[in-house]
Short mmCIF file of C-alpha atoms in Angstrom, two decimals:
data_model
loop_
_atom_site.label_atom_id
_atom_site.label_comp_id
_atom_site.label_asym_id
_atom_site.label_seq_id
_atom_site.Cartn_x
_atom_site.Cartn_y
_atom_site.Cartn_z
CA VAL P 1 -2.34 5.37 -9.49
CA ALA P 2 -5.60 6.85 -10.77
CA VAL P 3 -5.90 9.07 -7.69
CA ALA P 4 -2.30 10.24 -8.14
CA GLU P 5 -3.05 11.21 -11.76
CA PHE P 6 -6.27 12.91 -10.66
CA THR P 7 -4.32 14.94 -8.09
CA GLN P 8 -1.89 16.16 -10.75
CA ASN P 9 -4.72 17.11 -13.11
CA ASN P 10 -6.74 19.15 -10.64
CA ASN P 11 -6.21 22.31 -8.64
CA TYR P 12 -6.20 20.45 -5.35
CA GLY P 13 -8.16 21.90 -2.45
CA LYS P 14 -9.00 25.09 -4.34
CA GLY P 15 -11.74 26.39 -6.61
CA GLY P 16 -12.26 25.85 -10.31
CA THR P 17 -13.77 23.03 -12.32
CA THR P 18 -12.98 19.39 -11.66
CA ASN P 19 -11.54 17.18 -14.38
CA PRO P 20 -12.70 13.65 -13.47
CA ARG P 21 -10.89 11.83 -16.27
CA VAL P 22 -7.35 10.44 -16.08
CA SER P 23 -5.15 8.64 -18.62
CA ILE P 24 -2.48 6.17 -17.52
CA PRO P 25 0.00 4.77 -20.09
CA PHE P 26 -0.87 1.09 -20.40
CA LEU P 27 2.70 -0.20 -20.78
CA ASP P 28 3.99 1.89 -17.87
CA TYR P 29 1.27 0.55 -15.60
CA ALA P 30 1.83 -3.05 -16.75
CA ARG P 31 5.50 -2.68 -15.78
CA LEU P 32 4.53 -1.21 -12.40
CA ILE P 33 2.47 -4.27 -11.53
CA GLY P 34 5.27 -6.64 -12.47
CA TYR P 35 4.78 -7.71 -16.11
CA ASP P 36 8.02 -8.20 -18.05
CA ILE P 37 7.16 -6.57 -21.38
CA ASP P 38 10.52 -5.06 -22.27
CA GLU P 39 12.54 -6.59 -25.10
CA ARG P 40 15.66 -8.49 -24.13
CA PRO P 41 18.75 -8.63 -26.36
CA THR P 42 18.80 -11.48 -28.89
CA THR P 43 21.47 -12.80 -31.26
CA THR P 44 19.54 -14.79 -33.87
CA PRO P 45 16.29 -14.31 -35.82
CA GLN P 46 14.84 -17.34 -34.03
CA GLU P 47 15.58 -15.81 -30.62
CA ALA P 48 14.10 -12.51 -31.77
CA GLU P 49 10.91 -14.27 -32.85
CA LYS P 50 10.62 -16.02 -29.49
CA GLU P 51 11.22 -12.72 -27.71
CA ARG P 52 8.42 -11.00 -29.67
CA ALA P 53 6.09 -13.90 -28.83
CA ARG P 54 7.00 -13.65 -25.13
CA ILE P 55 6.31 -9.91 -25.04
CA LYS P 56 3.02 -10.36 -26.89
CA GLU P 57 1.90 -13.06 -24.44
CA ASN P 58 2.87 -11.03 -21.35
CA THR P 59 1.12 -7.94 -22.76
CA LYS P 60 -1.99 -10.05 -23.35
CA LYS P 61 -1.88 -11.32 -19.76
CA ALA P 62 -1.42 -7.78 -18.43
CA LYS P 63 -4.38 -6.51 -20.46
CA LYS P 64 -6.60 -9.33 -19.18
CA ARG P 65 -5.62 -8.63 -15.56
CA ILE P 66 -6.11 -4.87 -15.91
CA ASN P 67 -9.48 -5.34 -17.62
CA GLN P 68 -10.62 -7.52 -14.73
CA ASP P 69 -9.45 -4.96 -12.20
CA LEU P 70 -11.18 -2.10 -14.00
CA GLN P 71 -14.45 -4.01 -14.21
CA MET P 72 -14.27 -4.89 -10.54
CA MET P 73 -13.55 -1.30 -9.52
CA GLN P 74 -16.35 0.05 -11.68
CA ASN P 75 -18.73 -2.05 -9.57
CA ILE P 76 -17.42 -0.58 -6.31
CA LYS P 77 -19.39 1.92 -4.25
CA PHE P 78 -18.19 3.60 -1.08
CA THR P 79 -21.11 3.57 1.35
CA TRP P 80 -21.24 4.89 4.89
CA LYS P 81 -23.36 6.64 7.51
CA GLU P 82 -21.92 9.79 8.94
CA ASN P 83 -21.97 10.22 12.70
CA ILE P 84 -22.48 13.71 14.11
CA LYS P 85 -22.46 14.28 17.87
CA GLY P 86 -22.98 10.60 18.48
CA LYS P 87 -26.08 10.36 16.30
CA ASN P 88 -26.58 8.87 12.85
CA ALA P 89 -26.69 11.64 10.28
CA ASP P 90 -26.48 11.46 6.48
CA PHE P 91 -26.26 8.25 4.49
CA VAL P 92 -23.76 8.46 1.62
CA SER P 93 -23.11 6.09 -1.30
CA ILE P 94 -20.59 7.12 -3.97
CA VAL P 95 -19.73 5.38 -7.24
CA LEU P 96 -15.98 5.08 -7.71
CA PHE P 97 -15.73 5.12 -11.53
CA ASP P 98 -18.26 6.22 -14.13
CA TYR P 99 -16.14 5.19 -17.10
CA VAL P 100 -13.26 2.80 -17.79
CA ALA P 101 -11.48 1.84 -21.01
CA ILE P 102 -8.20 0.64 -22.49
CA LYS P 103 -7.61 2.24 -25.88
CA GLN P 104 -4.85 3.77 -27.96
CA GLY P 105 -2.23 2.62 -25.46
CA TYR P 106 -3.86 4.21 -22.39
CA ILE P 107 -5.94 3.11 -19.44
CA ILE P 108 -8.67 5.73 -19.28
CA ILE P 109 -10.70 6.23 -16.12
CA GLY P 110 -13.50 8.65 -15.39
CA PHE P 111 -14.17 9.12 -11.69
CA GLY P 112 -17.81 9.47 -10.67
CA HIS P 113 -18.79 13.14 -10.29
CA ASP P 114 -19.32 12.99 -6.52
CA MET P 115 -16.22 10.85 -6.03
CA ALA P 116 -14.13 13.40 -7.92
CA GLU P 117 -15.49 16.25 -5.80
CA TYR P 118 -14.89 14.21 -2.65
CA LEU P 119 -11.27 13.53 -3.63
CA ARG P 120 -10.61 17.24 -4.03
CA GLN P 121 -11.68 17.83 -0.44
CA LEU P 122 -9.21 15.32 0.97
CA PRO P 123 -5.68 16.28 2.08
CA GLU P 124 -2.89 15.31 -0.27
CA THR P 125 -0.84 12.31 0.76
CA GLN P 126 2.02 10.20 -0.60
CA TYR P 127 1.76 6.70 -2.05
CA PRO P 128 4.89 4.64 -2.77
CA ARG P 129 4.33 3.10 -6.19
CA GLN P 130 6.70 0.30 -5.22
CA LEU P 131 3.76 -1.13 -3.26
CA LEU P 132 2.30 -2.21 -6.60
CA THR P 133 5.11 -4.76 -6.92
CA VAL P 134 4.13 -6.57 -3.70
CA PRO P 135 2.83 -10.02 -4.76
CA ALA P 136 -0.92 -10.54 -4.44
CA LYS P 137 -0.20 -13.61 -2.30
CA SER P 138 1.26 -11.27 0.37
CA PRO P 139 -1.71 -9.07 1.33
CA ASN P 140 -0.34 -8.40 4.83
CA ALA P 141 2.88 -7.05 3.34
CA TYR P 142 0.83 -4.64 1.21
CA ARG P 143 -1.26 -3.48 4.19
CA ILE P 144 1.82 -2.98 6.35
CA GLY P 145 3.65 -1.12 3.56
CA LEU P 146 0.72 1.24 3.17
CA LYS P 147 0.62 1.80 6.94
CA LEU P 148 4.35 2.63 6.96
CA ALA P 149 3.86 5.17 4.17
CA GLU P 150 0.96 6.81 6.03
CA GLN P 151 3.03 6.95 9.21
CA TYR P 152 5.99 8.54 7.40
CA ASN P 153 3.93 11.11 5.52
CA ASN P 154 1.97 12.38 8.52
CA ASP P 155 3.01 15.94 9.38
CA ASN P 156 2.64 15.48 13.15
CA ASN P 157 4.81 12.37 13.05
CA GLN P 158 7.43 14.28 11.05
CA ARG P 159 7.46 17.07 13.66
CA ARG P 160 7.67 14.61 16.56
CA GLY P 161 10.45 12.59 14.94
CA SER P 162 8.35 9.42 15.02
CA SER P 163 7.63 9.13 11.29
CA ASN P 164 9.87 6.06 10.87
CA ARG P 165 8.61 4.05 13.86
CA LEU P 166 5.40 2.14 14.53
CA LYS P 167 4.36 0.00 17.47
CA VAL P 168 4.16 -3.73 16.73
CA ASP P 169 0.65 -3.82 18.21
CA THR P 170 -0.47 -1.10 15.77
CA LEU P 171 1.02 -2.95 12.80
CA LEU P 172 -0.70 -6.21 13.75
CA LYS P 173 -4.09 -4.45 13.76
CA CYS P 174 -3.80 -3.63 10.05
CA THR P 175 -3.21 -7.30 9.12
CA ASP P 176 -5.43 -10.37 9.09
CA LEU P 177 -3.08 -12.21 11.46
CA PRO P 178 -4.73 -13.77 14.53
CA THR P 179 -4.65 -12.02 17.90
CA ILE P 180 -3.45 -13.76 21.04
CA GLU P 181 -7.13 -13.98 22.05
CA ASP P 182 -7.91 -15.80 18.81
CA LEU P 183 -5.23 -18.36 19.59
CA GLN P 184 -6.49 -18.78 23.15
CA ASN P 185 -10.06 -19.36 21.94
CA GLU P 186 -9.22 -22.03 19.38
CA SER P 187 -10.41 -25.59 20.11
CA PHE P 188 -7.07 -26.09 21.83
CA ASN P 189 -5.43 -23.12 23.50
CA ASN P 190 -2.72 -22.30 20.96
CA SER P 191 -1.38 -19.15 22.63
CA SER P 192 2.00 -20.88 23.01
CA LYS P 193 2.24 -20.83 19.20
CA TRP P 194 2.17 -17.01 18.97
CA GLU P 195 5.70 -16.90 17.51
CA THR P 196 4.85 -19.09 14.50
CA ARG P 197 1.31 -17.74 14.04
CA ILE P 198 1.92 -14.00 14.66
CA LYS P 199 5.59 -12.97 15.02
CA GLU P 200 7.07 -14.95 12.12
CA PRO P 201 4.32 -13.99 9.58
CA LEU P 202 4.80 -10.32 10.54
CA GLU P 203 8.55 -10.62 9.97
CA ASN P 204 7.94 -12.44 6.68
CA ALA P 205 5.79 -9.51 5.54
CA PHE P 206 8.66 -7.12 6.31
CA ASP P 207 11.01 -9.36 4.33
CA VAL P 208 8.66 -9.04 1.32
CA LEU P 209 8.72 -5.24 1.68
CA THR P 210 12.51 -5.05 1.99
CA ASN P 211 14.17 -3.78 -1.23
CA ARG P 212 10.70 -2.94 -2.57
CA VAL P 213 9.23 -0.33 -0.23
CA ILE P 214 11.76 -0.20 2.61
CA SER P 215 15.52 -0.59 2.59
CA ASN P 216 15.73 -1.98 6.13
CA TRP P 217 13.87 -2.45 9.41
CA LYS P 218 14.56 -3.43 13.01
CA TYR P 219 12.88 -3.72 16.41
CA THR P 220 13.41 -0.85 18.85
CA ARG P 221 11.87 0.57 22.01
CA ALA P 222 9.46 3.50 22.09
CA LYS P 223 11.94 6.32 21.48
CA GLY P 224 14.09 4.42 19.03
CA GLU P 225 16.43 2.90 21.62
CA GLU P 226 18.09 -0.08 19.96
CA LEU P 227 17.84 -3.58 21.34
CA THR P 228 21.01 -5.45 22.04
CA GLU P 229 21.72 -8.39 19.75
CA GLN P 230 20.81 -10.78 22.54
CA GLU P 231 17.51 -8.94 23.24
CA ALA P 232 16.58 -8.94 19.55
CA TYR P 233 17.08 -12.70 19.26
CA ASN P 234 15.34 -13.55 22.53
CA ILE P 235 11.91 -11.96 22.23
CA ASN P 236 10.19 -14.88 23.86
CA ASP P 237 7.02 -13.52 25.46
CA TYR P 238 4.04 -11.98 23.71
CA GLU P 239 3.64 -8.89 25.92
CA THR P 240 7.25 -7.86 25.30
CA PHE P 241 6.78 -8.43 21.58
CA ILE P 242 3.70 -6.21 21.15
CA SER P 243 5.26 -3.45 23.28
CA LEU P 244 8.18 -3.12 20.84
CA TYR P 245 8.37 -0.77 17.86
CA VAL P 246 9.52 -1.35 14.30
CA GLU P 247 11.89 1.28 12.90
CA PHE P 248 12.09 1.40 9.11
CA GLU P 249 13.62 3.36 6.24
CA LEU P 250 11.43 4.07 3.21
CA ILE P 251 13.01 3.79 -0.21
CA ASN P 252 12.82 7.11 -2.11
CA ALA P 253 11.17 8.76 0.88
CA PRO P 254 9.97 12.31 0.10
CA ASP P 255 11.69 15.19 1.92
CA HIS P 256 8.96 17.00 3.84
CA THR P 257 11.29 19.60 5.40
CA PRO P 258 10.72 22.52 2.94
CA ARG P 259 6.93 22.10 3.03
CA LEU P 260 6.82 21.85 6.83
CA GLU P 261 9.02 24.93 7.14
CA ARG P 262 6.58 26.85 4.89
CA ARG P 263 3.71 25.75 7.10
#
């Protein structure tokens, strides 16, 4: 959310000064991450009092959570070694945030100077804010949802007509689910359990995303050819499974057509 605000505040990819500071309305962000802080209708003074207490408590919980997140992110550095022509080149370490605060109803964030300049050099992308509603206990759903958004918003994928399809094998690589090799190398060879250890958790992650980030999904072949009902319900070997694709429909997907036509 901070990067999205930063993008709106700065002349992206062009010259001029960089404004590293962003302000995010506290209540709007608390709603985005799932806190119920809106007043519900009441019929008696007693109910109204309870409702005010509920909102106050949920707002307190949201503030505590957001404070913790801000403190954690202020301690983050992005560190890497750049590789040029196969050789180690420059070492880079960038502070994410210089300044964080919650005051006067806003979450205020100041990106580190070098981080802000780095962000302006990156291409613009799209981030579905519905991803913020994915429960923390479903990290694979979040990772997959982000991967789907990246796939959809890639210009080359849009041109090729493959923006709404991803190979199962590719999706598995962005999760922390075990590989078939992991199952084979366990104390007992558990490769026969690939459906319960790999396939079902992947499908559960898509169920979490449905009606949040995507409206629907299904297995297909490489060019979007649909499986028959019998084929879809009888995916019973691992090699067939990882060769399939998942076709999906993003909720509130941006229309890239006018921008691509201008390009």
